[in-house]
XYZ file of C-alpha atoms in Angstrom:
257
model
C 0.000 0.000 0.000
C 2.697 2.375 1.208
C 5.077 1.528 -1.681
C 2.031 2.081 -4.489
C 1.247 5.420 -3.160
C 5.036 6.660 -3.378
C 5.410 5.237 -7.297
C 3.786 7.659 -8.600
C 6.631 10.207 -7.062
C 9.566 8.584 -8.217
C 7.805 8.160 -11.780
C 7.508 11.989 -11.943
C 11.320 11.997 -11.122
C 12.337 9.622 -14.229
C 10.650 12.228 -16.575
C 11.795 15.089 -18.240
C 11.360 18.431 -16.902
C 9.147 20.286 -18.944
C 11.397 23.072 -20.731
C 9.181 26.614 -21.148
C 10.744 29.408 -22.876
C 11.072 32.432 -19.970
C 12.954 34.935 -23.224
C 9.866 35.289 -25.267
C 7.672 35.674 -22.375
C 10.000 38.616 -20.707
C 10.512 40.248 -23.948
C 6.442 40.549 -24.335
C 6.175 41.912 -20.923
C 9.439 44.271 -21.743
C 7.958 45.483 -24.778
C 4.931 46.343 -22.594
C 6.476 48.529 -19.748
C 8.676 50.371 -23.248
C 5.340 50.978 -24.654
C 3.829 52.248 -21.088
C 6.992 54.466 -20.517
C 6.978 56.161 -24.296
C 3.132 56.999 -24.055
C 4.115 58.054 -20.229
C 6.981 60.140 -21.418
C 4.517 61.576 -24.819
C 2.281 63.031 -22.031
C 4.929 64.563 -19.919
C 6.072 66.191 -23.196
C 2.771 67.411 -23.868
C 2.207 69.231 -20.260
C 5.587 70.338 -20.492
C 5.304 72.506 -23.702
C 1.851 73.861 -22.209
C 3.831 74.592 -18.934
C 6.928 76.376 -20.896
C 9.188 73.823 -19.149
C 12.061 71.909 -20.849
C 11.376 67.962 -21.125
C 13.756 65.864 -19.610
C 16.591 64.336 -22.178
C 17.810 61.620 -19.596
C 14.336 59.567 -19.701
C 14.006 59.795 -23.265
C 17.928 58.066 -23.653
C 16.718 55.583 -21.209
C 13.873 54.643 -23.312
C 16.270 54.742 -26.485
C 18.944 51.956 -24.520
C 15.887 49.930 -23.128
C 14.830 49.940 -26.655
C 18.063 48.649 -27.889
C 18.185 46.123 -25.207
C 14.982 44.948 -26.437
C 16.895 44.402 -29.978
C 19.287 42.434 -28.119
C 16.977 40.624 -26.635
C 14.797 39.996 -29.985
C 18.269 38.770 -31.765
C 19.283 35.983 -29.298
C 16.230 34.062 -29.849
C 13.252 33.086 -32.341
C 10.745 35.921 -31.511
C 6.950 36.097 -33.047
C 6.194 38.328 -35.757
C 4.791 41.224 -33.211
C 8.145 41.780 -31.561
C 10.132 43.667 -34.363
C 7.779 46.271 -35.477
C 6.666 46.876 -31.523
C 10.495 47.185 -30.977
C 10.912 49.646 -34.041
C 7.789 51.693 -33.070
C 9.182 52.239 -29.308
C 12.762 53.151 -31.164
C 11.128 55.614 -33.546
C 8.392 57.446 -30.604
C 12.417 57.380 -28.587
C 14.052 59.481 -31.720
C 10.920 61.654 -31.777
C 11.427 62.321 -28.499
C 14.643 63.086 -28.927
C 14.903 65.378 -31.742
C 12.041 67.477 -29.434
C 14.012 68.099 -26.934
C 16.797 68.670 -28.976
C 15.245 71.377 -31.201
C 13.454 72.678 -28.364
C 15.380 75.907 -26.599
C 14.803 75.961 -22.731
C 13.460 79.340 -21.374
C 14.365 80.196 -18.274
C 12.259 80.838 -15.250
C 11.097 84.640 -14.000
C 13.077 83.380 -10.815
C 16.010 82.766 -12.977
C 15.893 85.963 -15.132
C 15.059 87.660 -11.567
C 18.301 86.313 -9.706
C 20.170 86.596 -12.994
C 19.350 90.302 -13.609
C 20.417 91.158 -9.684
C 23.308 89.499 -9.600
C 25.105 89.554 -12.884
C 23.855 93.678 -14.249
C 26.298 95.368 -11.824
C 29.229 92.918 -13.562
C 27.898 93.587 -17.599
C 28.441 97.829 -17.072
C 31.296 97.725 -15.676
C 32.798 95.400 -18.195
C 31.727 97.240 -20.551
C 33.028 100.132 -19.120
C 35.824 98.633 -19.081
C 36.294 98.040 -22.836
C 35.768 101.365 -23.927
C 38.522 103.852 -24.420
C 39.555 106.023 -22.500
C 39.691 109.884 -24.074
C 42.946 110.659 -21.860
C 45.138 108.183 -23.855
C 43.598 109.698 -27.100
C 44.605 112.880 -25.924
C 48.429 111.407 -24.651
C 48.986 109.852 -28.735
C 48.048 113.372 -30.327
C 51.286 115.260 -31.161
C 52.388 118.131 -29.077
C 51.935 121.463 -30.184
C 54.698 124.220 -29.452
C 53.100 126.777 -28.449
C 53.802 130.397 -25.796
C 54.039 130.075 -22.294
C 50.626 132.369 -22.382
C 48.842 130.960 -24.728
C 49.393 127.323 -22.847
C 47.808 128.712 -20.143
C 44.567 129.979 -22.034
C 44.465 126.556 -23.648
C 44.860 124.228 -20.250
C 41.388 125.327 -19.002
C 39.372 123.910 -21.578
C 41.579 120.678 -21.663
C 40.538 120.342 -17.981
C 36.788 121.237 -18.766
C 36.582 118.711 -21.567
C 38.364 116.077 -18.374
C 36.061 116.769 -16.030
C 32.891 113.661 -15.710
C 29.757 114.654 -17.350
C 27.034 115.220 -15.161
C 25.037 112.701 -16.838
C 27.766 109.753 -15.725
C 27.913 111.075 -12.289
C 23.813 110.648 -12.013
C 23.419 107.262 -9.867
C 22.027 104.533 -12.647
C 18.398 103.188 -11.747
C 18.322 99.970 -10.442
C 17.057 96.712 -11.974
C 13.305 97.059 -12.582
C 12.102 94.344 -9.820
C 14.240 96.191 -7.348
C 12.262 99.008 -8.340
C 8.861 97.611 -8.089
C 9.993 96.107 -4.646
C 10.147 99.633 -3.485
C 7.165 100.783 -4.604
C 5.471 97.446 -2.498
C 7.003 98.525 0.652
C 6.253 102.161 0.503
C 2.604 101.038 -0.812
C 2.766 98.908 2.354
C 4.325 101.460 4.550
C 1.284 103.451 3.892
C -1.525 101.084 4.463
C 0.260 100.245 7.740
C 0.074 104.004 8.674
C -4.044 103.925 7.529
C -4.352 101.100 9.655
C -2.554 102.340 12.712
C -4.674 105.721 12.328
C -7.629 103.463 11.936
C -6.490 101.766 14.913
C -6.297 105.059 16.904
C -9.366 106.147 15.996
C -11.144 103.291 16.809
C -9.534 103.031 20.531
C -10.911 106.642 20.998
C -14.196 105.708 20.247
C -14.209 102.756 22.453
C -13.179 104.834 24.954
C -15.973 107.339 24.764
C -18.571 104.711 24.150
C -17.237 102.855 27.761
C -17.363 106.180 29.430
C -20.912 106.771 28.379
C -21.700 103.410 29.417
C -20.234 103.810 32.910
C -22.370 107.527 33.154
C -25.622 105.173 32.412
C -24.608 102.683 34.989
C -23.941 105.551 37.844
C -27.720 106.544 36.903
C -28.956 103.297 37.301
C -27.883 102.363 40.480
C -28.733 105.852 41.962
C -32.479 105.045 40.504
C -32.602 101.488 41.674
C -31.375 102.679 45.402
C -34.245 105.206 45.137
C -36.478 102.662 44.393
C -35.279 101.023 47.083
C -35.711 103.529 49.102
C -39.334 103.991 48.522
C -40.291 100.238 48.590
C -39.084 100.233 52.298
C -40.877 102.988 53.436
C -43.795 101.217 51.348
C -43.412 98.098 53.139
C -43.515 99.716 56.871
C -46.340 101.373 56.130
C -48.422 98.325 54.958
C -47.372 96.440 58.022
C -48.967 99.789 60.128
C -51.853 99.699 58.409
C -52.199 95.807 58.301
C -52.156 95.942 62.282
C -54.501 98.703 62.232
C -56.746 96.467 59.885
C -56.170 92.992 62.641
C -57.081 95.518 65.856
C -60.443 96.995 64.031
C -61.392 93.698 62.836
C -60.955 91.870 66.553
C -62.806 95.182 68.456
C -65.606 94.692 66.040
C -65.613 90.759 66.847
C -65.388 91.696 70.163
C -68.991 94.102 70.050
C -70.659 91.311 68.668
């Protein structure tokens, strides 16, 4: 009994283990996630270019090397007939991707141009500045003129005039133009923060008078409601006089009869 019920375990040991081939499975299932990750990176590409951002050129090379891996893949063993043209489409959608980025320039951000415009403006003048001539060595390669003692000194004067700085390049240049509309947002602030602190002071003072009007009510009050008092005592004693009165004539009058 014992030795038929273990037969049938050493008979499935003889045989052959079944052989299944794992390549063309994976490649189906790799072509799949390629195909997920082009129409993945087609919609990211899309928002991008509504968004004015740059796509990113490292996915899209990843999706061109997976692709080739899938070649790879396809070469080393018999594959069906869906394989190549699914591995061609996901290389072609890759190269499309490509070229997009590639032709596509990347515009930077206002916080770029911002930071850009405040940190590098200062450096551009002066090196401009800086590459212009200067009028003094002009004036040093010019050839000397002999000339009188008195007329050299008519003739320095408006040699120094013409050396002196313009007015214009003495003038303080304006700054960048967010700098600018920064200080136009605090002083616009500065403002409102003075309206509201006057608004604030205005307010208290009316508080004030409105509590002291309140506390003048109050005083009255209390001086009517002690008067009141007043006069509901003296009520009181007199209805207890007149209530004996009433107790004495009603017992005399028992009394007669």
């Amino acid at each position: 009994m014992a030795l038929a019920a273990v037969d049938p375990f050493y008979r499935a040991r003889e045989e052959p283990p079944v052989r299944t081939e794992h390549v063309p499975h994976n490649l189906g299932r790799y072509l799949d996630a390629l195909e997920r990750m082009v129409r993945d990176e087609q919609a990211h590409m899309a928002s991008a270019r509504a968004l004015g951002a740059a796509a990113d050129a490292e996915r899209v090379q990843a999706i061109r090397a997976a692709a080739a891996n899938a070649e790879r893949m396809a070469s080393s063993v018999p594959t069906t007939s869906e394989a190549v043209p699914r591995i061609q489409r996901v290389r072609e959608a890759a190269d499309s991707l490509l070229s997009v980025v590639v032709r596509r320039p990347v515009h930077p951000v206002p916080s770029e141009e911002y930071w850009n415009e405040y940190l590098y403006d200062g450096l551009a003048v002066r090196a401009a500045a800086s590459t212009e001539p200067e009028p003094v060595k002009e004036e040093a390669t010019q050839p000397v003129v002999e000339a009188p003692v008195a007329e050299a000194t008519t003739m320095e004067a408006p040699a120094l005039r013409q050396r002196r700085p313009a007015p214009e390049a003495t003038e303080e240049k304006p700054g960048p133009p967010r700098l600018q509309s920064d200080r136009s947002l605090q002083d616009a602030l500065a403002s409102e923060l003075l309206r509201m602190a006057s608004v604030l002071k205005a307010n208290t003072a009316a508080f004030s008078e409105s509590l002291e009007r309140d506390r003048v009510l109050v005083e009255e009050a209390s001086g009517r409601l002690d008067q009141n008092l007043g006069l509901m005592t003296r009520t009181r004693g007199q209805l207890g006089v007149f209530s004996k009165k009433a107790r004495t004539l009603c017992a005399s009058s028992c009394a007669g009869c």
